[in-house]
CSV table of C-alpha atoms in Angstrom, one decimal:
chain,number,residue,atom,x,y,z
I,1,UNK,CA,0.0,0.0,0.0
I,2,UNK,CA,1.1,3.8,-0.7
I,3,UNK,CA,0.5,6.8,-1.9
I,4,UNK,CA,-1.4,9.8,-0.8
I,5,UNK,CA,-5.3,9.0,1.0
I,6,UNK,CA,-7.2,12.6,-0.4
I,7,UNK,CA,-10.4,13.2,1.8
I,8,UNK,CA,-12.7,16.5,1.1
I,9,UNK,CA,-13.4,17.7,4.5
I,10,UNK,CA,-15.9,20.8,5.2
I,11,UNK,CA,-15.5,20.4,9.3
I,12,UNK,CA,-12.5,20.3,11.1
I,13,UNK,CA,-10.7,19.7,14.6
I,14,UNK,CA,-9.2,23.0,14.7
I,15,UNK,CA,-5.5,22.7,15.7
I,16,UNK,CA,-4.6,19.6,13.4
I,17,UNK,CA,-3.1,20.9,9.5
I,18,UNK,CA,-4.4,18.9,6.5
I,19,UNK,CA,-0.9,17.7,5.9
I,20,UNK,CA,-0.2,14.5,7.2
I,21,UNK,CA,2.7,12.2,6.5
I,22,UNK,CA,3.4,8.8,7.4
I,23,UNK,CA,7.5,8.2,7.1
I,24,UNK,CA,9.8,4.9,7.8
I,25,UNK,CA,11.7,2.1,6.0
I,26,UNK,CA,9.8,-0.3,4.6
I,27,UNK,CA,9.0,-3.1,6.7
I,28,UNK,CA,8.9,-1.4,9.8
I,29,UNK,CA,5.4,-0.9,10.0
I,30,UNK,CA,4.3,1.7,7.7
I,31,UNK,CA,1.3,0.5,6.2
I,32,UNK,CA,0.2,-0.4,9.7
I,33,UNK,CA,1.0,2.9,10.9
I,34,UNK,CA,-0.9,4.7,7.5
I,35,UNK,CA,-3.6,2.8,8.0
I,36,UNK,CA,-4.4,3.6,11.6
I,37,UNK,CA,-3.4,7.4,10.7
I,38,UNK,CA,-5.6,7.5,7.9
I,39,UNK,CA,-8.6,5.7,10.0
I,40,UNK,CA,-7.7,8.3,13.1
I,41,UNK,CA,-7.8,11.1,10.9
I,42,UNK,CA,-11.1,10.4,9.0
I,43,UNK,CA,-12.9,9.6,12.4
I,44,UNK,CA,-11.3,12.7,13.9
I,45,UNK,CA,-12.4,15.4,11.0
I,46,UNK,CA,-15.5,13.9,9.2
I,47,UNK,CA,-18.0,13.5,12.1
I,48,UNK,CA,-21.0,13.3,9.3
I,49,UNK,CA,-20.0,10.9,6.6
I,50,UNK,CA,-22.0,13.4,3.9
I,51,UNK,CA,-18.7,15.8,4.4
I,52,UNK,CA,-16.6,13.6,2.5
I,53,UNK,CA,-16.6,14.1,-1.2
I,54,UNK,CA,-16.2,10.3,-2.6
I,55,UNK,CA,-14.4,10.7,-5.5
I,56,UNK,CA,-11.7,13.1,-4.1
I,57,UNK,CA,-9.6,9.8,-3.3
I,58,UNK,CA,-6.2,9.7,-5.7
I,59,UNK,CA,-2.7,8.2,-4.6
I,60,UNK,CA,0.5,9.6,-4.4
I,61,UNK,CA,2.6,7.8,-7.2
I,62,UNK,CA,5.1,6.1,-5.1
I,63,UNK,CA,6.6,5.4,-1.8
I,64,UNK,CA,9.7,6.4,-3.0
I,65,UNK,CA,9.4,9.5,-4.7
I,66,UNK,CA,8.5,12.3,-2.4
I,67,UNK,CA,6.1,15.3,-3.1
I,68,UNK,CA,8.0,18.1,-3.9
I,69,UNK,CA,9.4,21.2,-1.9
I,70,UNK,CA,6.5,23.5,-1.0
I,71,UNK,CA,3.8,21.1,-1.6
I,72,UNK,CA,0.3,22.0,-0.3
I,73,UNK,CA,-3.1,20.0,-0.7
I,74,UNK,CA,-5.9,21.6,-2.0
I,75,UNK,CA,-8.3,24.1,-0.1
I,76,UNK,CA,-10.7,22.4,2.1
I,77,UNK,CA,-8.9,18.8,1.6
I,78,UNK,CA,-7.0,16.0,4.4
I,79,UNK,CA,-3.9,14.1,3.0
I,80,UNK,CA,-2.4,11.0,4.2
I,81,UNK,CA,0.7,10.7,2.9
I,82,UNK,CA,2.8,7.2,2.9
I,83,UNK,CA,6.8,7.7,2.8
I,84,UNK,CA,10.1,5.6,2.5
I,85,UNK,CA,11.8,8.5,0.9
I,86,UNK,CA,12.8,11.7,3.0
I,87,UNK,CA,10.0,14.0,3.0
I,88,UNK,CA,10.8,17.9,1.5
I,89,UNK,CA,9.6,20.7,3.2
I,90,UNK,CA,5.7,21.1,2.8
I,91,UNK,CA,4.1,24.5,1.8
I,92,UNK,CA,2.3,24.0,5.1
I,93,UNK,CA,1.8,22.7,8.3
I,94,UNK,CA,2.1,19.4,8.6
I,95,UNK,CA,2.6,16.2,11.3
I,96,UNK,CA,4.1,13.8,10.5
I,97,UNK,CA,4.2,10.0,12.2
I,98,UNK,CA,7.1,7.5,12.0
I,99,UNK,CA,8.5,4.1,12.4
I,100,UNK,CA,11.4,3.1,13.7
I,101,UNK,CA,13.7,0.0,14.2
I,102,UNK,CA,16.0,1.2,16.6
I,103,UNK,CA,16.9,4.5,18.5
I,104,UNK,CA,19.1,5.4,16.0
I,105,UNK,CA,16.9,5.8,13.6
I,106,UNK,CA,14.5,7.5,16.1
I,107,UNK,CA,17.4,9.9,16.5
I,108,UNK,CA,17.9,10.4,12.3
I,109,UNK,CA,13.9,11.0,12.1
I,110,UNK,CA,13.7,13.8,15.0
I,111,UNK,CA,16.6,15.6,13.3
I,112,UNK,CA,14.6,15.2,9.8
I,113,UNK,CA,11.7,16.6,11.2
I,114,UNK,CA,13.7,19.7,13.1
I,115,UNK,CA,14.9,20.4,9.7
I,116,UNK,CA,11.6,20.6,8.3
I,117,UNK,CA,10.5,23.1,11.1
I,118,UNK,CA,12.7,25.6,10.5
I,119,UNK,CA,12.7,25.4,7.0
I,120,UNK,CA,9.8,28.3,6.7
I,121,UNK,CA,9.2,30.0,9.5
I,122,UNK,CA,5.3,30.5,9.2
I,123,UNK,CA,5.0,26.6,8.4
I,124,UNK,CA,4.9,23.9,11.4
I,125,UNK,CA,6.4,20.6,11.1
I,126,UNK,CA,5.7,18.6,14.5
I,127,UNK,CA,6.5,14.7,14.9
I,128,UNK,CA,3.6,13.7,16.8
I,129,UNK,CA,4.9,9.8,17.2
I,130,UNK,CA,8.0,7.0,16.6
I,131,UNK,CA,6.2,4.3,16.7
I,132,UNK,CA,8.6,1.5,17.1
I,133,UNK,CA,8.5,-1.9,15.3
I,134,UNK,CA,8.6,-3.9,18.2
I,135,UNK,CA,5.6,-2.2,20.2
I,136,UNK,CA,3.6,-3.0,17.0
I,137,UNK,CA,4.8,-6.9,17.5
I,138,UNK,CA,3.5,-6.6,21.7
I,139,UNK,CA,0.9,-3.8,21.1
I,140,UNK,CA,-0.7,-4.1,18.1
I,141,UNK,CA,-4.0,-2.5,17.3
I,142,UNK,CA,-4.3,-1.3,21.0
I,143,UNK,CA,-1.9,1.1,19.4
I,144,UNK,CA,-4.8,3.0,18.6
I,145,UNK,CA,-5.4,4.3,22.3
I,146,UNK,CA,-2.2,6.8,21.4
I,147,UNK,CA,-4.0,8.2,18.3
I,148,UNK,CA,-7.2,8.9,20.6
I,149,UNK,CA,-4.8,11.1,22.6
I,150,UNK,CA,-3.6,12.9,19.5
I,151,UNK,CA,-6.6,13.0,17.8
I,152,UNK,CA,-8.7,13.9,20.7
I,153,UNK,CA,-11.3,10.7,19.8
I,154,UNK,CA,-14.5,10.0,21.9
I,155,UNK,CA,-14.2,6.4,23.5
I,156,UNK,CA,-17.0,5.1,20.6
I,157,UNK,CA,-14.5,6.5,18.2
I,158,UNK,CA,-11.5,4.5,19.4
I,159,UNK,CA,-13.8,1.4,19.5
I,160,UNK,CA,-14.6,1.5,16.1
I,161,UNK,CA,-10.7,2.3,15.5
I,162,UNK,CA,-10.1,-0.3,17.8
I,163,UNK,CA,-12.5,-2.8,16.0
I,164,UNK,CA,-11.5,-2.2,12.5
I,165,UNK,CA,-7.7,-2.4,12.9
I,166,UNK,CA,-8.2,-5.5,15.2
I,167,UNK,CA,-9.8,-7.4,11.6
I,168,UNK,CA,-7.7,-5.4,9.4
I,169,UNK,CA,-4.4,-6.7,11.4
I,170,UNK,CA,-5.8,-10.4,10.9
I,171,UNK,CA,-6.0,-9.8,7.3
I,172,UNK,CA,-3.1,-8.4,6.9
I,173,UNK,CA,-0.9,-10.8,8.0
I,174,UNK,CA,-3.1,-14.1,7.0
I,175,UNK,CA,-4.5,-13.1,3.8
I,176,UNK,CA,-3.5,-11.9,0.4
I,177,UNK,CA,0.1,-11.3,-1.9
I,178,UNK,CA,1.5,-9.9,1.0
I,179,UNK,CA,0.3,-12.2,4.3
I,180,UNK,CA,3.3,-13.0,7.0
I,181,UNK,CA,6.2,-15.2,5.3
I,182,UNK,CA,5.3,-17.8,8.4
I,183,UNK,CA,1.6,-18.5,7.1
I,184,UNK,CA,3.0,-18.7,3.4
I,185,UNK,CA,5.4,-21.0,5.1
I,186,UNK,CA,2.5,-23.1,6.5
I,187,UNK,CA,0.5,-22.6,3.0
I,188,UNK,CA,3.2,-24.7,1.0
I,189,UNK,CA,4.2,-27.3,3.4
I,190,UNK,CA,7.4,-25.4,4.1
I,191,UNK,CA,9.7,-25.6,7.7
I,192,UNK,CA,8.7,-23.0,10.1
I,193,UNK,CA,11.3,-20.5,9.1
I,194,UNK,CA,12.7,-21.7,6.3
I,195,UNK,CA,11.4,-18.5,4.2
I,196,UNK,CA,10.7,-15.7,6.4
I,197,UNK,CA,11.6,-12.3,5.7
I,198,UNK,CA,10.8,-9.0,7.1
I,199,UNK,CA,10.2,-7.1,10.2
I,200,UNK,CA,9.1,-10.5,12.5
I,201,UNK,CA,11.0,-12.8,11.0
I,202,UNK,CA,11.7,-15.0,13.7
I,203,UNK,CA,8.5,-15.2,15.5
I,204,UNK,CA,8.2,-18.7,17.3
I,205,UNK,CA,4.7,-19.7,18.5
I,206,UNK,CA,5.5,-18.4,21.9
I,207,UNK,CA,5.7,-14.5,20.3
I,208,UNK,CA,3.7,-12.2,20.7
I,209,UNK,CA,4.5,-11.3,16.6
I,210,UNK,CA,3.0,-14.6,15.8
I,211,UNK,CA,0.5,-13.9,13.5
I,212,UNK,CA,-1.5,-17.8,14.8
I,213,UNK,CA,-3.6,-17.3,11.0
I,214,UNK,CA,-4.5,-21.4,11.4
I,215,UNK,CA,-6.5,-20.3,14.8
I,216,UNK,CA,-9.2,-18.1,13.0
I,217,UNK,CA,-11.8,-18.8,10.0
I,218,UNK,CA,-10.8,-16.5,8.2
I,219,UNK,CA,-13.8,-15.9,5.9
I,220,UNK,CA,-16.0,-14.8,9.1
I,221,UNK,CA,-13.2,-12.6,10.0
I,222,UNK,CA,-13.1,-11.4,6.1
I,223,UNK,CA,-16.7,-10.6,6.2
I,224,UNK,CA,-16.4,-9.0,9.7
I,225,UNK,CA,-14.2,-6.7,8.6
I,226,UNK,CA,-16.6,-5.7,5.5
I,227,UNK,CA,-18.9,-5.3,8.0
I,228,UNK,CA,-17.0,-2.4,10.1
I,229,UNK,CA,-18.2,0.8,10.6
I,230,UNK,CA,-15.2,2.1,9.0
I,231,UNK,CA,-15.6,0.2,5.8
I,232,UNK,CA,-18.8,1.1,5.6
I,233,UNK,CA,-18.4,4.6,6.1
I,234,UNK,CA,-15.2,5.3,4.6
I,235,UNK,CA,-14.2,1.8,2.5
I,236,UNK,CA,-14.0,4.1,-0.9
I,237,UNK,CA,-11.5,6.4,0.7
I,238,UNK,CA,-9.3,4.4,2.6
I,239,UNK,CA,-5.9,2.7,1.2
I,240,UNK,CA,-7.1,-0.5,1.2
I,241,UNK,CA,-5.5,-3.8,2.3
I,242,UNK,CA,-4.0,-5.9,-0.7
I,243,UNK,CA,-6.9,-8.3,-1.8
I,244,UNK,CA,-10.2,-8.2,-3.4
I,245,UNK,CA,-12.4,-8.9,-0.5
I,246,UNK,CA,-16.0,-10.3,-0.9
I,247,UNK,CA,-15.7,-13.0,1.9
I,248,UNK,CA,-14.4,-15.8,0.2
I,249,UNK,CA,-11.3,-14.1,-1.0
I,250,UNK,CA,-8.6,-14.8,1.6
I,251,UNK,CA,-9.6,-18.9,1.3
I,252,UNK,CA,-9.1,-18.8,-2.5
I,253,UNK,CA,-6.3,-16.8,-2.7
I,254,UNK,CA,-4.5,-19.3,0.2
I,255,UNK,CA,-5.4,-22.2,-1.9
I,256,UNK,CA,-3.5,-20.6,-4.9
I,257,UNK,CA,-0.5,-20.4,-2.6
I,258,UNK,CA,-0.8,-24.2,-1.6
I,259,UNK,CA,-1.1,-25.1,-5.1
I,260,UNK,CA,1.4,-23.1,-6.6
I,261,UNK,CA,3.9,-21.9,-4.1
I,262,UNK,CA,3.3,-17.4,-4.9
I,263,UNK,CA,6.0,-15.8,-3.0
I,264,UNK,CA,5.2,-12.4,-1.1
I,265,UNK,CA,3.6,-9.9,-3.6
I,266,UNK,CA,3.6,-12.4,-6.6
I,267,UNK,CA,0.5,-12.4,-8.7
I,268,UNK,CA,-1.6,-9.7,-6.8
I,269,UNK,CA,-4.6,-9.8,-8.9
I,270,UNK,CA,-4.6,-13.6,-8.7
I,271,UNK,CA,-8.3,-14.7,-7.3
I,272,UNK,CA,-9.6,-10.9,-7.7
I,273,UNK,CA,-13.3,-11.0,-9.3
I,274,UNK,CA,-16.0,-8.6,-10.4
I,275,UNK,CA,-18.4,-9.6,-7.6
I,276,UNK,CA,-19.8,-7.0,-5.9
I,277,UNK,CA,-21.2,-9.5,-3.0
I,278,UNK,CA,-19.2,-8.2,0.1
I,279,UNK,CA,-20.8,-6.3,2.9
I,280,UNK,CA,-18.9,-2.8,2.0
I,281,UNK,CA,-20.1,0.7,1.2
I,282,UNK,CA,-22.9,0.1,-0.8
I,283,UNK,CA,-23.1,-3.1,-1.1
I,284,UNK,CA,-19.1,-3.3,-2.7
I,285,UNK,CA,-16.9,-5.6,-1.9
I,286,UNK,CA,-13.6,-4.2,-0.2
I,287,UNK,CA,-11.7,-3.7,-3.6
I,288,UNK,CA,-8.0,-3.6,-3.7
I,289,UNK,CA,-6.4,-0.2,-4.0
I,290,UNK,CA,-4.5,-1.7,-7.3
I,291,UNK,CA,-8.7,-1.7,-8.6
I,292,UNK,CA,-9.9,1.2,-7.5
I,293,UNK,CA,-6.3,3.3,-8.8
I,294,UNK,CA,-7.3,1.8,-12.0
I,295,UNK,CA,-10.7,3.3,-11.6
I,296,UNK,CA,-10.1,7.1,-11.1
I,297,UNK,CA,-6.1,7.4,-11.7
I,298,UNK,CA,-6.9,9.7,-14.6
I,299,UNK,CA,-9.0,12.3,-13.0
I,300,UNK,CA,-7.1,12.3,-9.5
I,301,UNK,CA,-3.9,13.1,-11.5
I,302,UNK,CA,-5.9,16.0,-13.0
I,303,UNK,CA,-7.0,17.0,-9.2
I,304,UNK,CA,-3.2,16.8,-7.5
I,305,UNK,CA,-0.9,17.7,-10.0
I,306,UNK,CA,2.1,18.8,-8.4
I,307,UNK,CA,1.8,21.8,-10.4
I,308,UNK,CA,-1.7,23.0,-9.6
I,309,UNK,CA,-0.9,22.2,-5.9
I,310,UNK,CA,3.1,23.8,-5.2
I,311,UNK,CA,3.0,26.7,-4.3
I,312,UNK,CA,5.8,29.2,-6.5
């Protein structure tokens, strides 16, 4: 997942910019991290769901590539922006939230973002969090009590923050091109670690990282998740997990791995269909974001183009 979550938003919390960005190395928790930021941040400034405008949702190009020096959003709009590259200096205020490995890189990060601060001296560039890999292994979507601080939620709100991230987590780790390299590992017959990668590569059983995917059904879980108030709400907006999700999704997609051994992000459109039998806003399934950049590329390019939105 990346890119740039676009939201149109008529009421506001009044101290918190437009400008978000969400910056770490890959594998450290980003998409986590962007996810619960993006869900946070819609629950925080669009009280009334008929303030969103639903086809103001375009994605930043890549990861890698940062928006340039002096970038601003338009008038009246939220963005969630998801970064591996260094952010520039935004044309205005903006928080950013982080991941981090180690201290070190905590330390590189707060130096980053005092850079950014003093950069323009009308502008504000505040880190509001480092949110460090291993408290996402032990913590995980309880994580979201620290955003209701921040984002100054309402208990019902951090429920339903709380509720969607704890299906989205399950998802995200057991289902899809990009589920934990352990439950691939299980998929194909494989040894427990003989191919996993990434951020909690040696999770044992005993570990809190442990993603435990053969523990849950995970079509009930896929069609809990459609059924989230934050799907429902919100589901044409948000960056969206990897999948096509209609409730049968995550089983045929696991079966694809059994069969025929797909590696992490291999064949991402594999088991995707044209359904439209899921639970989601108006009666959608949960597409992938791949499907729905597909959808509406064109005329969010039109809407964000770095030129109509830098300031000179």
């Amino acid at each position: 997942m990346s890119g740039l979550g676009l939201v149109h938003v008529r009421s506001a919390t009044p101290d918190m910019p437009r400008l978000l960005f969400q910056y770490g190395s890959p594998r450290s928790g980003t998409t986590f991290q962007s996810t619960m930021l993006c869900v946070a941040a819609l629950l925080a400034l669009a009280k009334d769901p008929r303030s969103l405008s639903y086809d103001a949702c375009c994605v930043w190009p890549a990861t890698t590539r940062a928006p340039p020096i002096n970038f601003t959003l338009p008038d009246g709009h939220i963005g969630v922006v998801k970064l591996h590259a260094k952010p520039n200096a935004p044309g205005q205020s903006a928080w950013i939230f982080a991941t981090a490995k180690t201290r070190e890189e905590e330390g590189s990060i707060k130096a980053l973002v005092r850079s950014l601060d003093v950069a323009r001296p009308d502008i504000r560039v505040r880190l509001q969090m480092v949110q460090f890999t291993a408290d996402l292994a032990q913590r995980g979507a309880t994580l979201a009590l620290r955003y209701q601080e921040i984002f100054g939620l309402s208990q019902s709100e951090t429920n339903v923050l709380l509720v969607f991230m704890r299906y989205w987590s399950i998802l995200r780790q057991c289902c899809g091109p990009q589920m934990s390299a352990s439950w691939r590992a299980v998929l194909v017959g494989a040894p427990h670690n003989a191919t996993q990668q990434g951020k909690f590569a040696n999770a044992d059983e005993d570990s809190p990282a442990h993603a435990a995917c053969e523990i849950y059904s995970l079509d009930d879980v896929e069609m809990r998740y459609l059924a989230t108030e934050v799907v429902r709400k919100y589901g044409s907006v948000l960056p969206s997990l990897v999948g096509c999700f209609n409730g049968s999704y995550c089983r045929r997609y696991s079966a694809l791995v059994a069969a025929k051994g797909l590696r992490f992000n291999e064949n991402r459109s594999a088991e995707c269909t044209s359904r439209r039998d899921g639970v989601g806003r108006e009666g959608e399934g949960h597409r992938s974001s791949e499907a729905r950049k597909s959808e509406g590329s064109g005329r969010a390019a039109q809407r964000l183009s770095v030129k109509g939105h830098q300031k000179h």
